[in-house]
mmCIF file of C-alpha atoms and ligand atoms in Angstrom:
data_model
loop_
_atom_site.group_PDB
_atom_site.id
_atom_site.type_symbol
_atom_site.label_atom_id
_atom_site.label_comp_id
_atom_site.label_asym_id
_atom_site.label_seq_id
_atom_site.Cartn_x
_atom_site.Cartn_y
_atom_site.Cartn_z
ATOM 1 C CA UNK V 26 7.459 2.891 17.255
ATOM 2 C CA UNK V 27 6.473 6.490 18.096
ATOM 3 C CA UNK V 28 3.724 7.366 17.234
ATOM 4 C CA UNK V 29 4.034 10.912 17.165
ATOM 5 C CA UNK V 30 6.670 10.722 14.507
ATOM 6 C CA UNK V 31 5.320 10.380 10.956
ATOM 7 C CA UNK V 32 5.984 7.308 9.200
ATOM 8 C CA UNK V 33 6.285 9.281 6.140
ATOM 9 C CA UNK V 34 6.663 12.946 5.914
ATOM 10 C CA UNK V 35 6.341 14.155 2.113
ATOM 11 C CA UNK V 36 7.040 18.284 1.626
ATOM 12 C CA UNK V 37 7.127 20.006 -1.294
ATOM 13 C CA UNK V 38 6.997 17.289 -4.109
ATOM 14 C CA UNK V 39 6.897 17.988 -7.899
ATOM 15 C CA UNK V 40 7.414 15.413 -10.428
ATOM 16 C CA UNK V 41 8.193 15.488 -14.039
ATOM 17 C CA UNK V 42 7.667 12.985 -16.985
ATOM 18 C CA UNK V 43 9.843 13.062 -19.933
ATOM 19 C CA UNK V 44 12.631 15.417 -21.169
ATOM 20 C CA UNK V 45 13.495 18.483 -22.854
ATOM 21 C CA UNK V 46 9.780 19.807 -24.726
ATOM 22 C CA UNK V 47 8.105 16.814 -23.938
ATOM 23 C CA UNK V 48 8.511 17.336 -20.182
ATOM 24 C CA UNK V 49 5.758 17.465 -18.610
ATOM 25 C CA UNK V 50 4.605 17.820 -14.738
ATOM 26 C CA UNK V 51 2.584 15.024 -12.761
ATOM 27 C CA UNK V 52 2.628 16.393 -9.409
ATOM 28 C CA UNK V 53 2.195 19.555 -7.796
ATOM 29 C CA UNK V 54 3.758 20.780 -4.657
ATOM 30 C CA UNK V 55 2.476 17.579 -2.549
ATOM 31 C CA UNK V 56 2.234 17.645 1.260
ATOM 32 C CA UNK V 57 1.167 14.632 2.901
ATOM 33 C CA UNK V 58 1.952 12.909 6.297
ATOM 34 C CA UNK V 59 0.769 9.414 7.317
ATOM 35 C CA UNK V 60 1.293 8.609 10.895
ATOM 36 C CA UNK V 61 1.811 4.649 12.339
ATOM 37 C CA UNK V 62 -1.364 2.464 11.910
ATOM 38 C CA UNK V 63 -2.893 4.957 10.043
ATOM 39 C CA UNK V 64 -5.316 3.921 6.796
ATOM 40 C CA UNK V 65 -5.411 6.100 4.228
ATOM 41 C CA UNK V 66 -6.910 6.135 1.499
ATOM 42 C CA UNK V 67 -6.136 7.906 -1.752
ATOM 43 C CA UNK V 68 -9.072 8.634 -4.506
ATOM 44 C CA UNK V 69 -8.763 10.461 -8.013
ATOM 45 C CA UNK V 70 -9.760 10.297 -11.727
ATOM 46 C CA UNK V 71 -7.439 8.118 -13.363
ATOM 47 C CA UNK V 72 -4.196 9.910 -14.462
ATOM 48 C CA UNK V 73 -4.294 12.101 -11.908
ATOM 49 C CA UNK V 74 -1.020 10.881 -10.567
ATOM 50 C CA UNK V 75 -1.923 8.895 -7.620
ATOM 51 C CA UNK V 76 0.487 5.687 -8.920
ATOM 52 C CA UNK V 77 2.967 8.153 -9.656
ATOM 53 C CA UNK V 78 3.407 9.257 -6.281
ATOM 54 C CA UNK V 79 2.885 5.693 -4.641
ATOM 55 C CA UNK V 80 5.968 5.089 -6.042
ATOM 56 C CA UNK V 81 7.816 7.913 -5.171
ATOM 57 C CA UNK V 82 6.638 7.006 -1.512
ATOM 58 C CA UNK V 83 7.595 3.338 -2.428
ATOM 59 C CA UNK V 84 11.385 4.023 -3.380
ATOM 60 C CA UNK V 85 10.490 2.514 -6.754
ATOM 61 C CA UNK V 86 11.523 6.270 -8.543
ATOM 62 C CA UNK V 87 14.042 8.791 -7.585
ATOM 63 C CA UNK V 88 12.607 11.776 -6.228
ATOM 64 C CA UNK V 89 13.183 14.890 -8.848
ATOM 65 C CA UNK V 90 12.071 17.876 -5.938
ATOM 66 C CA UNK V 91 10.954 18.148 -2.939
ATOM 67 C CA UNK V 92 11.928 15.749 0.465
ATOM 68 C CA UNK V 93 10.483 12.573 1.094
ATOM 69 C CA UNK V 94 11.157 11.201 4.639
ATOM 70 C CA UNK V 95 10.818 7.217 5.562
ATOM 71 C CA UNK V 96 10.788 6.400 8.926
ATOM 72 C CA UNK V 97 12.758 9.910 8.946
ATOM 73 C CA UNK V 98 15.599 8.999 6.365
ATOM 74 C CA UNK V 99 15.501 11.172 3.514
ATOM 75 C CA UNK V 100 15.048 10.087 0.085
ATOM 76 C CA UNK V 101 15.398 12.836 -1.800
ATOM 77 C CA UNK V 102 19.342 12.288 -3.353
ATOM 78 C CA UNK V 103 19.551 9.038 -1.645
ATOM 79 C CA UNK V 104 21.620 6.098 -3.522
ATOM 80 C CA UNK V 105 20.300 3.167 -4.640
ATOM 81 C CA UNK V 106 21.500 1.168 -1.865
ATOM 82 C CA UNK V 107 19.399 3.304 0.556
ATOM 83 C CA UNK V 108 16.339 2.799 -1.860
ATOM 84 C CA UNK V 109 16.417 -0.933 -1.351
ATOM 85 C CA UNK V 110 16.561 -0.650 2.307
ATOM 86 C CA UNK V 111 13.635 1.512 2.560
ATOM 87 C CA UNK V 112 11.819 -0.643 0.000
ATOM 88 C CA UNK V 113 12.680 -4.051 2.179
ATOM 89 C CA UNK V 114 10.376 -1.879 5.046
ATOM 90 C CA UNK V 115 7.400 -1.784 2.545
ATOM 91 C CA UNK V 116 5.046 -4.262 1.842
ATOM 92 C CA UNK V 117 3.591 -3.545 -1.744
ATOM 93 C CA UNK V 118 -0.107 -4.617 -3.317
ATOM 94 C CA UNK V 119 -0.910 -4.182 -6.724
ATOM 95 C CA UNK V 120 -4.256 -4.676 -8.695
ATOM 96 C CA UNK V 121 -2.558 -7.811 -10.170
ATOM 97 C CA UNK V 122 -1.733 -9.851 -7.622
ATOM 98 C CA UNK V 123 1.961 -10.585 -9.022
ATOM 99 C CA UNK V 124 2.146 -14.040 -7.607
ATOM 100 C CA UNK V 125 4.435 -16.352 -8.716
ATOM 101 C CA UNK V 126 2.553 -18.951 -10.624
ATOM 102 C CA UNK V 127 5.090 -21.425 -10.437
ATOM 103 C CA UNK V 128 4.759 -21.549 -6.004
ATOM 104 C CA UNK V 129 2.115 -22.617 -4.180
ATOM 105 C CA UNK V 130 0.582 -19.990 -1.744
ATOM 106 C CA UNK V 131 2.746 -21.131 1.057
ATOM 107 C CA UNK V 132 5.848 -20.546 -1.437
ATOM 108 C CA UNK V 133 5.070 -17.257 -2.740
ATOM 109 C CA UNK V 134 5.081 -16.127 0.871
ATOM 110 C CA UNK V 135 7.552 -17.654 2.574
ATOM 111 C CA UNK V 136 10.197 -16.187 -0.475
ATOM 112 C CA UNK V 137 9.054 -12.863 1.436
ATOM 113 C CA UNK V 138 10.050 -13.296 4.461
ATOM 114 C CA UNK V 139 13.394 -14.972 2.950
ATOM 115 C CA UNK V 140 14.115 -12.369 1.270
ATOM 116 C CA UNK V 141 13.949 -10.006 3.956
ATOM 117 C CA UNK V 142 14.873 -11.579 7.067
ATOM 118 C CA UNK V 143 17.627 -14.472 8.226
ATOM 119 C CA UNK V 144 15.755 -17.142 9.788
ATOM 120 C CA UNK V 145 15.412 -20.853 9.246
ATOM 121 C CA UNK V 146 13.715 -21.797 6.589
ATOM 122 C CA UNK V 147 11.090 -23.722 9.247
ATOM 123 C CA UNK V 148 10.955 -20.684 10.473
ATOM 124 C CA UNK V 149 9.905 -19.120 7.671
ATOM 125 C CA UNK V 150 6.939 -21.829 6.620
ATOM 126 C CA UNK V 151 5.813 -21.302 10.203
ATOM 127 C CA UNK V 152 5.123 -17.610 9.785
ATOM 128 C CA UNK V 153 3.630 -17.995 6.094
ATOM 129 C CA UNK V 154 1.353 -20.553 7.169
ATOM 130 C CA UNK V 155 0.035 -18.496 9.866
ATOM 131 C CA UNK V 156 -0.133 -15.577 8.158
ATOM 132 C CA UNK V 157 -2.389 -17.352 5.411
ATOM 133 C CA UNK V 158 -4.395 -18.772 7.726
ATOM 134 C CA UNK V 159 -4.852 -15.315 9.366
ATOM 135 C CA UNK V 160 -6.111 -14.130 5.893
ATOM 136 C CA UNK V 161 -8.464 -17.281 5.900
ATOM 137 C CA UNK V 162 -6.391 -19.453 3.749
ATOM 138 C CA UNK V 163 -5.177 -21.758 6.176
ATOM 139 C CA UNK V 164 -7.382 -24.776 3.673
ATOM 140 C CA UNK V 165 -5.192 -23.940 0.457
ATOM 141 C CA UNK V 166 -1.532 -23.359 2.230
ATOM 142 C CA UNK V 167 -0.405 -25.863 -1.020
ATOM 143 C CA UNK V 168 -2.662 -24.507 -3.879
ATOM 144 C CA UNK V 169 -1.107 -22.895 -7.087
ATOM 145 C CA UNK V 170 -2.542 -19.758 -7.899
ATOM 146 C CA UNK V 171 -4.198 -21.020 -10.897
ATOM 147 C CA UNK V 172 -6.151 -22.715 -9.002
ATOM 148 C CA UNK V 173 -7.526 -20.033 -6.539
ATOM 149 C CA UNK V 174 -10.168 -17.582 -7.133
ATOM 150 C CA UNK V 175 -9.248 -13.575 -7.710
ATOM 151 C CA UNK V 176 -10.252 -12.913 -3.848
ATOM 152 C CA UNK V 177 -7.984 -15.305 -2.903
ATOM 153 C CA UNK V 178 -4.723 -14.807 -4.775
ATOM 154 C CA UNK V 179 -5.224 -11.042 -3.356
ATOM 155 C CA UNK V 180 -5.542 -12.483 0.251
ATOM 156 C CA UNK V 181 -2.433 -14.139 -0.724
ATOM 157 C CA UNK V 182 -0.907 -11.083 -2.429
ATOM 158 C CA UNK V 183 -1.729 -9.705 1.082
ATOM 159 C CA UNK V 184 -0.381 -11.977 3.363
ATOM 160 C CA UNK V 185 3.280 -11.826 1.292
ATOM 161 C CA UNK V 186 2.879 -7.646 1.900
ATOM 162 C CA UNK V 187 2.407 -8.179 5.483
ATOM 163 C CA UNK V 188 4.381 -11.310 6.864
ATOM 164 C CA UNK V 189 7.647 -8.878 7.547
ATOM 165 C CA UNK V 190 5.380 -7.099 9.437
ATOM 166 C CA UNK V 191 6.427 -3.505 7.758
ATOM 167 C CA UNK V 192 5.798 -0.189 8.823
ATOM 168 C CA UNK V 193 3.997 1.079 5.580
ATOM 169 C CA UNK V 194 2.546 -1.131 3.030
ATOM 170 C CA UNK V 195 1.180 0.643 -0.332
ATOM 171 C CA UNK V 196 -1.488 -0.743 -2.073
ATOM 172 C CA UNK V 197 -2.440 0.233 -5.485
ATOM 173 C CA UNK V 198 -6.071 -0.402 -6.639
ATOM 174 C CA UNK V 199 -6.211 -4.142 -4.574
ATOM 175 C CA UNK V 200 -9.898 -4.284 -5.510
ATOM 176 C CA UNK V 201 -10.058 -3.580 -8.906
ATOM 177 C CA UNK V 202 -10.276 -6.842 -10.563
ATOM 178 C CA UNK V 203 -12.300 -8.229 -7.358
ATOM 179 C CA UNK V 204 -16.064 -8.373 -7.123
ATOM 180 C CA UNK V 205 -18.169 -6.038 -4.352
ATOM 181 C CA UNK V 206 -17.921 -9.198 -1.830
ATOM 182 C CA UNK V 207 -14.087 -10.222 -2.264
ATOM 183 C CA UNK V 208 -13.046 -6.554 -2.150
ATOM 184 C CA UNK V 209 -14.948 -5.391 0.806
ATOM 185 C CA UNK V 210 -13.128 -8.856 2.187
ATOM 186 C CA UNK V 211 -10.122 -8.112 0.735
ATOM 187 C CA UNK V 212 -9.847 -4.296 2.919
ATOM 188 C CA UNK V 213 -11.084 -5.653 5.874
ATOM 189 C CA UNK V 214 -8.655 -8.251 6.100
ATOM 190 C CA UNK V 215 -6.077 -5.700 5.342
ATOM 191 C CA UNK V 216 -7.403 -3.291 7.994
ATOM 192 C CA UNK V 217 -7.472 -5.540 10.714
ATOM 193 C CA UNK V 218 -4.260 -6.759 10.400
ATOM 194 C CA UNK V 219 -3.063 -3.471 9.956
ATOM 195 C CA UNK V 220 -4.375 -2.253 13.101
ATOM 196 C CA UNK V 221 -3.197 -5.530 15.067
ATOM 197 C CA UNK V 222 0.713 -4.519 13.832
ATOM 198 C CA UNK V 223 0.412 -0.870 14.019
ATOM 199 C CA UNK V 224 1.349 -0.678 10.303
ATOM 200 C CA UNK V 225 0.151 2.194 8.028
ATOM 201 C CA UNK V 226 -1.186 1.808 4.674
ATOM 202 C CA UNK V 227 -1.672 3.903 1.791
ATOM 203 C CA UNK V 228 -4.437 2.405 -0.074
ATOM 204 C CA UNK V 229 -5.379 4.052 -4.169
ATOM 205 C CA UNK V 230 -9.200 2.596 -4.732
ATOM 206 C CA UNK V 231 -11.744 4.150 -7.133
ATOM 207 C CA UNK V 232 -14.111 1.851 -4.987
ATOM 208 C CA UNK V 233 -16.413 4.075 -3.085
ATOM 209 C CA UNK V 234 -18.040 1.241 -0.862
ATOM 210 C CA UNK V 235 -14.530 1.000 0.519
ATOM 211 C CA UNK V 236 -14.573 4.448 1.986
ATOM 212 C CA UNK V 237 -15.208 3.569 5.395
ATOM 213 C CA UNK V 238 -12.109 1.669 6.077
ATOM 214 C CA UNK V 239 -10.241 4.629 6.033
ATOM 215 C CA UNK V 240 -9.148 7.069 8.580
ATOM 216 C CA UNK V 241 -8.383 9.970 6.330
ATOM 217 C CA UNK V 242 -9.184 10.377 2.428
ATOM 218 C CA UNK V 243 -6.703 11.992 0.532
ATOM 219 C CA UNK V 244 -7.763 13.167 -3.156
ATOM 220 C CA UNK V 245 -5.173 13.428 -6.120
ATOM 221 C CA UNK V 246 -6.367 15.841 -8.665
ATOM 222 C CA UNK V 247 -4.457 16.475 -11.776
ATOM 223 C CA UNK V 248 -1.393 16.231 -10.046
ATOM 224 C CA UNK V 249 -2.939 18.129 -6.404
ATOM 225 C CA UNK V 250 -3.740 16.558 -3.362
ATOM 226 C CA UNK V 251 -7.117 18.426 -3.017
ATOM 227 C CA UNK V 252 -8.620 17.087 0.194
ATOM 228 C CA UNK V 253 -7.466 15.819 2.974
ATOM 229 C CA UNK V 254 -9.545 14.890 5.363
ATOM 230 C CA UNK V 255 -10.536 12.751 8.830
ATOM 231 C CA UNK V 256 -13.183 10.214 8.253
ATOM 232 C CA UNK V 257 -15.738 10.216 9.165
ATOM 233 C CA UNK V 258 -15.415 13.936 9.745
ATOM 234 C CA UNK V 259 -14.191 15.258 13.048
ATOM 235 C CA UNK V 260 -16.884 17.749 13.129
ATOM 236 C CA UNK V 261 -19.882 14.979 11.991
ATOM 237 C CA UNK V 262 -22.155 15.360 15.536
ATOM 238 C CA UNK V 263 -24.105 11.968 13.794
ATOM 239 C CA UNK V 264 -20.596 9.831 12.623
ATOM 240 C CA UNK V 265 -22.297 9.386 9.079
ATOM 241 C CA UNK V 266 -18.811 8.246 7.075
ATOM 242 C CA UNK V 267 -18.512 10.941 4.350
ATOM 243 C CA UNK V 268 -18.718 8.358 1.799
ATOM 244 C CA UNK V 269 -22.636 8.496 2.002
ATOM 245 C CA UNK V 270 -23.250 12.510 0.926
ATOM 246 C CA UNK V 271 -20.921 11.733 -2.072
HETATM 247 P P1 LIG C 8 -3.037 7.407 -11.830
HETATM 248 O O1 LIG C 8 -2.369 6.315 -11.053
HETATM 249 O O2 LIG C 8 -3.747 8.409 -10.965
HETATM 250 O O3 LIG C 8 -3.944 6.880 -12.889
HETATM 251 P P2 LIG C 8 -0.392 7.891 -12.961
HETATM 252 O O4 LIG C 8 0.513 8.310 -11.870
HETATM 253 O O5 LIG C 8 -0.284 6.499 -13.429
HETATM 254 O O6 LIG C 8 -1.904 8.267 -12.564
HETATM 255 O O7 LIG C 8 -0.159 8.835 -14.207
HETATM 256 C C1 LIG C 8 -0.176 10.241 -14.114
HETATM 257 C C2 LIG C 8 0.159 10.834 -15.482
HETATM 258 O O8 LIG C 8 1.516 10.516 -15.802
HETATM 259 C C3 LIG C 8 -0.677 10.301 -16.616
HETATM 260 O O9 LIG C 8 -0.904 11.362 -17.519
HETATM 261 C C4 LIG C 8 0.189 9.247 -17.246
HETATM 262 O O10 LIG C 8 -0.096 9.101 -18.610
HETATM 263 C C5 LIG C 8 1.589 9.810 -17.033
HETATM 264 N N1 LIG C 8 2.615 8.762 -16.847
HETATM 265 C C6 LIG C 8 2.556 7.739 -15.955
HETATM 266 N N2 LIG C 8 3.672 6.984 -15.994
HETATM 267 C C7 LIG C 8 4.460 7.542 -16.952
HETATM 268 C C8 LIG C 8 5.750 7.231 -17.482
HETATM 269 N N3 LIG C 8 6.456 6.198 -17.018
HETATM 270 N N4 LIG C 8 6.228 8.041 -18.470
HETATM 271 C C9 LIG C 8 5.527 9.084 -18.916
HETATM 272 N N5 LIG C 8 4.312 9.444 -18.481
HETATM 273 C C10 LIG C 8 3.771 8.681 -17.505
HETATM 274 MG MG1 LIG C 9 -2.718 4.235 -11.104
#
């Protein structure tokens, strides 16, 4: 992929809630770009918008105003067809892990890459298995969630988001319900396989000891992106991650 050439290009977004005199407006005139194997991370008070927008950015809503380019195809007026094919490119993390309780870890996977791709179906154990062992799981390939900790259902959330391999994945609060260890875990696992596919990720977190992941904070406030920023700063002579003067 080029990496010149954004992997998303957002210009210009507004977004509306609700109709007629109970409309009301979420987001304000949002410019963003995030370039291949980028990390960025998004921070704001909650109900600022930020979830709103991931799933603009997601092809889970119809954008109202304003263009949205994936991989440079629009999304602004695009069909529903189009919206699935962009979504198939996105790998998706939530807080809750949305595994399926009824597959094992291997299972819940490998219906990812089925989904998305025609291979055999040895095929597609062979890349879930690796790809949980890559995220340390290689020891509970056969568990049911149930039977796995918090940390490790998100590992496995993580390996389904990245076994395709996509060009963006979104994640959405990953950490939340994890404790300081699992999280920090959690990101790095994410960031280092992010940087080994060249994928870019757009990561919401109210965790601050996360900061330093990132390559560029973003902050969502009431419905503005007010910062934007390189991290650690490009102007820091002593590289102290911003995270610490906060
Ligand atoms: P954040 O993820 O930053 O907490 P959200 O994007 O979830 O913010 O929400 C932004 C605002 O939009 C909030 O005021 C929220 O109540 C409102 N909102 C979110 N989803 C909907 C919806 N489906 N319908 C109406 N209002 C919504
Ligand atoms: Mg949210």
């Amino acid at each position: 992929m080029n990496m010149k050439e954004p992997v998303i290009t957002i210009s210009n977004i507004n977004h509306y809630y609700g109709k007629g005199a109970l409309k009301k407006q979420i987001l304000f005139n949002i410019n963003l770009e995030i370039y291949a194997g980028e990390i960025v991370i998004m921070t704001g008070p909650s109900g600022s918008g930020k979830t709103t927008l991931l799933s603009l950015i997601g092809g889970l809503r119809s954008v109202q105003e304003g263009s949205l380019q994936f991989l440079g195809k629009e999304l602004f007026g695009a069909s529903q067809t189009k919206l699935v094919q962009s979504r198939r490119k996105i790998g998706y993390i939530f807080q809750a892990h949305n595994l399926l309780g009824f597959l094992t870890a291997r299972q819940n996977v490998q219906m990812a890459v089925e989904l998305n791709q025609r291979i055999s179906q040895s095929e597609a154990i062979k890349r879930s298995e690796a790809m949980l062992s890559a995220v340390g799981l290689a020891e509970r390939i056969n568990y049911y969630p149930d039977n796995l900790s918090g940390g490790q259902k998100q590992r496995i959330a993580i390996a389904r988001a990245l076994v395709n391999q996509p060009p963006l994945v979104l994640a959405d609060e990953p950490t939340a319900a994890l404790d300081k260890q699992s999280g920090r875990d959690v990101v790095e696992i994410m960031q280092h396989l992010a940087k080994e596919q060249g994928t870019a990720i757009l990561l919401v977190t109210h965790d601050n000891r996360i900061l330093d992941i990132a390559d560029r904070i973003v902050e969502m406030e009431d419905g503005l992106l007010t910062r934007d920023t390189q991290n650690p700063p490009m102007n820091s002579k002593v590289g102290v991650p911003i995270s610490e003067h906060n």
